[in-house]
Amino acid sequence: MYCTRKVTDDLIWVGADDRRLPFFEGVYGVPDGVSYNSYLLLDEKTVLFDTVDKAVYGVFLENLAHELGGRPLDYLVIHHMEPDHAATLELVLQRYPETTVICNAKIKTMLAQFFPMDLSSRIQLVKEGDNFSSGRHSFSFVMAPMVHWPEVMMTYDATAKMLFTADAFGTFGALNGRLFADEVDFFSECIDEARRYYTNIVGKYGPQVQAVLKKAAKLDIDYVCPLHGFVWRSHFGDYLEKYMLWSSYVPEEKSVMIAYASVYGHTENAANILAARLCEKGVKVRMYDTSVTPASYIVSDAFRCSHLVFAATTYNAGVFVTMENLLHDIAAHNLQNRKVALIENGSWAATSGKVMSEILSGLKGIAFYDQKVSLKSALNEGQMSEIDALAQAIADELAPKPVVSASAPAAAAEVKAGDVDKKAFNKLSYGVEVLTTNADGRDYGCIINTACQVGSGDPKVVTISVIKKNHTCDMVMKAGRFNVSILTEDAPYSLFQRFGFQSGRDVDKFADVSYEDRTANGVRYIPEFTNAVLSCEVVETRELETQMLFIANVVEAKVLSSAPSCTYSYYHAHIKPKKNPAPEQKECWVCKVCGYVYEGAELPADFVCPLCKHGKDDFEHVVPNAKPKQKGYVCNICGHFEPCEGELPADYVCPLCKHGRDDFSPAEQ
Ligand code: FEO
């Protein structure tokens, strides 16, 4: 029996789940299954976007026939020829002989390779930027080579503001009846499998992913429809943010991943002791036994963590086999920009450290700690200090550093008596809170860092100040009441984006949240990633130059969790994503609060950040170094750039997609 779901009024998901597949691509375990997504558009013409794996062909064909309801299938758009999506193409094209295939030239070539049927009269070729209409819907095509094969393309439906993204933005895991990412707690339940999918399937092709993200950034997108996993119709920016990090090889978090290979437990013991020392110093540690955990999970966490420790015993005058396989896998996935520490073990001639460093040293941006711990059979008492020193060296890099430096006295001397040095205010410790209120039947909220207890008698008194241009400020004035939800250190960046980087004038910041909690005054509060809420009634206001100061009595207060409060400096050090290096950065001004970029050499004195409403003082002037352009050749297949002053050698082969010199064009970058 058919099993389908509507994406929109005229687009239907006709794909299927597979929970019996032991290994995706024959190598990646998928204990939670996988979905193969196919979408059918019922416009004036009918259009099918991709097919499915042969394992689920039965229900897929039933879904398709049911939703067509006797109509012909006019078009089949093929985005990717890998058989997990294309294995049933032949069946569909036989069953619907009137169907025209829309694809690019490389897909046409692969179609002929996989299926010996004559499709010459049934193919409509498209290339980058070509347009197509099915009636009400207008489409354009975006080439996405090497995301994940060279023939991959995407389709943008300008009518529905929908992007069909092929493998990009997919996840491992069956849908289990859910179709939209907002039907699950994606960043709690699914992000680990999304990361494992990305890093293992397309992790190697970060530059190609970046290239297609740049193209997608120009599109107005309401829906993202990948070939695996969930459809995105809200808060896609949170997921996009992860893709920006993964594809630029920027760690998601400042933490340590320890992977060890141990035959009799002595190497494991050293790894455990290092983990204990790190945890004592407040460092977050993830730990894997390479003989137990499949490599795809460890590769995935290597993309997540900033610092990696590999501990392995010597084996056959090399390194133990499970560690060797893991490191080759990490190297094959092109991981970059990590700090690495090594622990080797060998009862008579330790070689594992040398082999491990050789495998990793070819990767870009990999730096090794000088402290290599070398065990002879087992860690001895005298070597505890080496483990301590390594733990300290790692912790020193992960703990926030004091800003004061030797130049501080000189800088202080430049400030004249009576001047106000803005840097002095950075020494104050601020919390970070969500301020909420309601007025005219609507709920409002924004991020503040100004809540302060000023009276401890009865009633208790707090002050907050809010930027006057902020809509929530007007609403607090109107309502005369507000709540302050105190954020904790585990608050995700997406929460700051939701309440801090958009205006309640334009959007409902509570749309799609999974909670509806209110205090007795009827004002909403944030029950997640918070440790307390204060419910307040305004007793006095004072208008300052840019801010409105509210003095308020606390009429209700409750503790929500024991998690530590997030400070403003913790937010900057650990939650706010680090900026990705911009290869073609222009002179600009970057908002230190929300990251908004104003392009240009001069920022007007009265400029106000359109996202977070902070003024010029909160912007940092960025002047890029002008780098001379480099001559070379770009691969027409995958986009790889090979620096080269003269001719490429006749036997040159692209290191990414393995195409030869004929597929390269001269370029500068
Ligand atoms: Fe889901 Fe590259 O195939």
Short mmCIF file of C-alpha atoms in Angstrom, two decimals, residues 356-607:
data_model
loop_
_atom_site.label_atom_id
_atom_site.label_comp_id
_atom_site.label_asym_id
_atom_site.label_seq_id
_atom_site.Cartn_x
_atom_site.Cartn_y
_atom_site.Cartn_z
CA MET A 356 50.73 8.01 12.75
CA SER A 357 52.44 11.33 12.17
CA GLU A 358 53.41 10.33 8.61
CA ILE A 359 49.81 9.51 7.72
CA LEU A 360 48.48 12.81 9.07
CA SER A 361 51.28 15.20 8.21
CA GLY A 362 50.17 15.61 4.58
CA LEU A 363 46.89 17.19 5.65
CA LYS A 364 46.55 20.98 5.51
CA GLY A 365 46.68 22.86 8.80
CA ILE A 366 47.53 19.85 10.99
CA ALA A 367 49.90 20.84 13.80
CA PHE A 368 51.45 18.36 16.23
CA TYR A 369 52.27 18.90 19.88
CA ASP A 370 55.96 18.60 20.65
CA GLN A 371 55.11 16.40 23.61
CA LYS A 372 54.92 12.89 22.11
CA VAL A 373 54.45 10.38 24.90
CA SER A 374 56.35 7.16 24.16
CA LEU A 375 55.48 4.15 26.30
CA LYS A 376 57.56 1.03 26.70
CA SER A 377 54.87 -1.63 27.28
CA ALA A 378 53.04 0.43 29.90
CA LEU A 379 52.95 3.91 31.42
CA ASN A 380 55.36 4.05 34.36
CA GLU A 381 55.16 6.30 37.39
CA GLY A 382 57.89 8.55 36.01
CA GLN A 383 55.86 9.25 32.88
CA MET A 384 52.82 10.59 34.73
CA SER A 385 54.45 14.00 34.48
CA GLU A 386 54.59 13.65 30.67
CA ILE A 387 50.84 12.97 30.58
CA ASP A 388 50.28 15.90 32.95
CA ALA A 389 52.37 18.16 30.72
CA LEU A 390 50.47 17.11 27.60
CA ALA A 391 47.13 17.65 29.36
CA GLN A 392 48.30 21.08 30.50
CA ALA A 393 49.49 22.04 27.01
CA ILE A 394 46.11 21.07 25.54
CA ALA A 395 44.11 22.73 28.32
CA ASP A 396 46.14 25.92 27.92
CA GLU A 397 44.87 26.20 24.35
CA LEU A 398 41.29 25.34 25.14
CA ALA A 399 40.75 27.49 28.22
CA PRO A 400 39.87 31.13 27.51
CA LYS A 401 43.03 33.21 27.87
CA PRO A 402 43.32 36.43 29.81
CA VAL A 403 43.43 39.35 27.41
CA VAL A 404 46.05 41.29 29.38
CA SER A 405 49.45 41.29 27.68
CA ALA A 406 52.79 42.97 28.03
CA SER A 407 51.53 45.82 25.88
CA ALA A 408 48.67 46.59 28.25
CA PRO A 409 50.49 49.18 30.39
CA ALA A 410 51.53 51.12 27.27
CA ALA A 411 47.98 51.02 25.94
CA ALA A 412 46.68 52.20 29.30
CA ALA A 413 49.16 55.04 29.26
CA GLU A 414 47.65 56.35 26.02
CA VAL A 415 44.33 57.00 27.76
CA LYS A 416 44.38 60.51 29.20
CA ALA A 417 42.98 61.40 32.58
CA GLY A 418 39.23 61.88 32.26
CA ASP A 419 38.97 59.72 29.11
CA VAL A 420 36.57 56.78 29.01
CA ASP A 421 38.40 53.70 27.69
CA LYS A 422 35.72 51.39 26.28
CA LYS A 423 37.96 48.37 26.89
CA ALA A 424 37.58 48.91 30.62
CA PHE A 425 33.95 47.80 30.34
CA ASN A 426 35.07 44.44 28.99
CA LYS A 427 36.38 43.71 32.48
CA LEU A 428 32.86 43.71 33.89
CA SER A 429 31.23 40.30 34.01
CA TYR A 430 27.82 40.12 32.34
CA GLY A 431 25.28 37.35 32.10
CA VAL A 432 23.23 36.72 28.98
CA GLU A 433 19.45 36.52 29.14
CA VAL A 434 16.32 36.33 27.01
CA LEU A 435 13.98 39.22 27.80
CA THR A 436 10.35 38.39 27.00
CA THR A 437 7.08 40.27 27.21
CA ASN A 438 3.68 40.32 25.57
CA ALA A 439 1.51 43.12 24.27
CA ASP A 440 -1.47 43.38 21.94
CA GLY A 441 -1.89 39.61 22.09
CA ARG A 442 1.61 38.85 20.78
CA ASP A 443 4.76 37.51 22.39
CA TYR A 444 8.11 39.23 22.00
CA GLY A 445 11.65 38.49 23.06
CA CYS A 446 15.23 39.60 22.62
CA ILE A 447 18.69 38.86 23.95
CA ILE A 448 20.07 41.18 26.63
CA ASN A 449 23.19 41.15 28.79
CA THR A 450 22.07 43.82 31.19
CA ALA A 451 19.94 42.15 33.89
CA CYS A 452 21.19 43.15 37.30
CA GLN A 453 19.88 42.70 40.83
CA VAL A 454 19.91 46.08 42.59
CA GLY A 455 17.77 45.45 45.63
CA SER A 456 17.76 42.35 47.84
CA GLY A 457 15.06 43.40 50.30
CA ASP A 458 11.41 42.77 49.75
CA PRO A 459 10.38 43.14 46.99
CA LYS A 460 13.54 42.26 45.15
CA VAL A 461 14.46 44.80 42.50
CA VAL A 462 16.23 44.30 39.18
CA THR A 463 17.23 46.61 36.37
CA ILE A 464 17.52 45.86 32.70
CA SER A 465 18.41 48.13 29.83
CA VAL A 466 17.31 47.54 26.26
CA ILE A 467 18.35 49.25 23.02
CA LYS A 468 15.59 51.79 22.27
CA LYS A 469 15.40 50.78 18.60
CA ASN A 470 14.68 47.23 19.64
CA HIS A 471 11.01 46.34 19.18
CA THR A 472 10.93 44.42 22.46
CA CYS A 473 11.86 47.67 24.21
CA ASP A 474 8.67 49.33 22.89
CA MET A 475 6.65 46.30 23.92
CA VAL A 476 8.04 46.28 27.48
CA MET A 477 7.15 49.98 27.71
CA LYS A 478 3.65 49.15 26.58
CA ALA A 479 3.13 46.03 28.72
CA GLY A 480 4.86 47.22 31.89
CA ARG A 481 5.97 43.67 32.64
CA PHE A 482 8.62 41.27 31.44
CA ASN A 483 10.41 38.02 32.15
CA VAL A 484 14.14 37.43 32.23
CA SER A 485 15.18 33.86 31.32
CA ILE A 486 18.81 33.33 32.35
CA LEU A 487 20.72 31.43 29.67
CA THR A 488 23.09 28.56 30.41
CA GLU A 489 26.43 27.59 28.86
CA ASP A 490 24.85 24.84 26.75
CA ALA A 491 22.60 27.34 24.92
CA PRO A 492 23.03 26.78 21.16
CA TYR A 493 23.96 29.58 18.78
CA SER A 494 20.61 29.08 17.05
CA LEU A 495 18.86 30.37 20.18
CA PHE A 496 20.90 33.58 19.98
CA GLN A 497 20.05 33.85 16.30
CA ARG A 498 16.34 33.35 16.99
CA PHE A 499 16.05 36.02 19.69
CA GLY A 500 19.00 38.26 18.88
CA PHE A 501 19.43 38.53 15.14
CA GLN A 502 15.95 39.28 13.89
CA SER A 503 13.27 41.76 14.79
CA GLY A 504 9.87 41.04 16.31
CA ARG A 505 8.57 43.67 13.89
CA ASP A 506 9.26 41.24 11.05
CA VAL A 507 8.88 37.77 12.47
CA ASP A 508 7.26 35.81 15.26
CA LYS A 509 10.32 34.69 17.21
CA PHE A 510 8.29 31.98 18.93
CA ALA A 511 7.09 30.41 15.68
CA ASP A 512 7.84 26.68 15.63
CA VAL A 513 9.23 26.48 19.18
CA SER A 514 8.22 23.34 21.03
CA TYR A 515 7.29 25.06 24.30
CA GLU A 516 4.54 27.42 25.46
CA ASP A 517 5.56 28.07 29.08
CA ARG A 518 4.33 31.21 30.85
CA THR A 519 4.69 32.62 34.34
CA ALA A 520 1.68 33.79 36.35
CA ASN A 521 1.82 37.24 34.67
CA GLY A 522 1.04 35.56 31.33
CA VAL A 523 4.47 36.32 29.86
CA ARG A 524 6.33 33.53 28.11
CA TYR A 525 9.71 32.34 29.27
CA ILE A 526 12.34 30.05 27.79
CA PRO A 527 12.32 26.65 29.51
CA GLU A 528 15.28 25.24 27.56
CA PHE A 529 18.96 26.17 28.01
CA THR A 530 18.05 28.36 30.97
CA ASN A 531 18.53 27.92 34.70
CA ALA A 532 16.08 30.46 36.15
CA VAL A 533 13.34 32.88 35.25
CA LEU A 534 12.53 36.19 36.93
CA SER A 535 9.08 37.62 36.40
CA CYS A 536 9.05 41.40 36.79
CA GLU A 537 6.76 44.45 36.93
CA VAL A 538 8.19 47.77 35.76
CA VAL A 539 8.13 50.47 38.45
CA GLU A 540 10.28 53.13 36.80
CA THR A 541 11.96 53.90 33.48
CA ARG A 542 14.75 56.23 32.53
CA GLU A 543 15.60 57.16 28.96
CA LEU A 544 19.34 57.03 28.23
CA GLU A 545 21.00 58.04 24.98
CA THR A 546 20.65 54.73 23.14
CA GLN A 547 19.06 52.53 25.79
CA MET A 548 15.96 52.49 27.95
CA LEU A 549 16.60 51.60 31.59
CA PHE A 550 13.82 49.68 33.35
CA ILE A 551 13.67 49.33 37.12
CA ALA A 552 11.34 46.52 38.12
CA ASN A 553 10.05 44.56 41.09
CA VAL A 554 10.42 40.78 40.91
CA VAL A 555 6.97 39.25 41.45
CA GLU A 556 7.85 35.61 40.70
CA ALA A 557 11.12 33.71 40.35
CA LYS A 558 11.96 30.05 39.89
CA VAL A 559 15.00 27.87 39.30
CA LEU A 560 14.77 25.80 36.11
CA SER A 561 18.04 23.85 36.14
CA SER A 562 21.42 23.58 37.81
CA ALA A 563 23.40 24.27 34.61
CA PRO A 564 25.95 27.11 34.90
CA SER A 565 24.88 30.54 33.68
CA CYS A 566 26.28 31.74 30.38
CA THR A 567 28.36 34.88 30.61
CA TYR A 568 28.84 37.34 27.78
CA SER A 569 32.52 36.33 27.51
CA TYR A 570 31.61 32.61 27.49
CA TYR A 571 29.23 33.29 24.61
CA HIS A 572 32.02 34.93 22.62
CA ALA A 573 34.61 32.27 23.48
CA HIS A 574 32.52 29.12 23.08
CA ILE A 575 29.15 29.65 21.43
CA LYS A 576 29.51 32.29 18.75
CA PRO A 577 31.00 30.56 15.67
CA LYS A 578 34.44 31.65 14.65
CA LYS A 579 34.51 33.45 11.35
CA ASN A 580 35.53 31.29 8.41
CA PRO A 581 38.50 32.55 6.47
CA ALA A 582 37.08 34.45 3.51
CA PRO A 583 39.20 33.80 0.43
CA GLU A 584 38.09 36.99 -1.33
CA GLN A 585 37.41 39.22 1.63
CA LYS A 586 36.71 42.87 0.92
CA GLU A 587 37.31 45.77 3.27
CA CYS A 588 34.38 45.72 5.63
CA TRP A 589 33.04 46.32 9.12
CA VAL A 590 31.93 43.29 11.13
CA CYS A 591 29.45 43.51 14.00
CA LYS A 592 31.16 42.04 17.06
CA VAL A 593 27.78 41.13 18.54
CA CYS A 594 26.03 39.25 15.74
CA GLY A 595 28.59 38.98 12.93
CA TYR A 596 26.70 41.16 10.41
CA VAL A 597 29.07 42.39 7.68
CA TYR A 598 28.90 45.92 6.29
CA GLU A 599 30.99 46.11 3.13
CA GLY A 600 32.93 49.30 2.57
CA ALA A 601 35.84 51.33 3.90
CA GLU A 602 33.78 53.81 5.94
CA LEU A 603 30.99 52.99 8.35
CA PRO A 604 28.63 55.96 8.89
CA ALA A 605 28.78 57.33 12.44
CA ASP A 606 25.05 56.80 12.98
CA PHE A 607 25.04 53.30 11.50
#
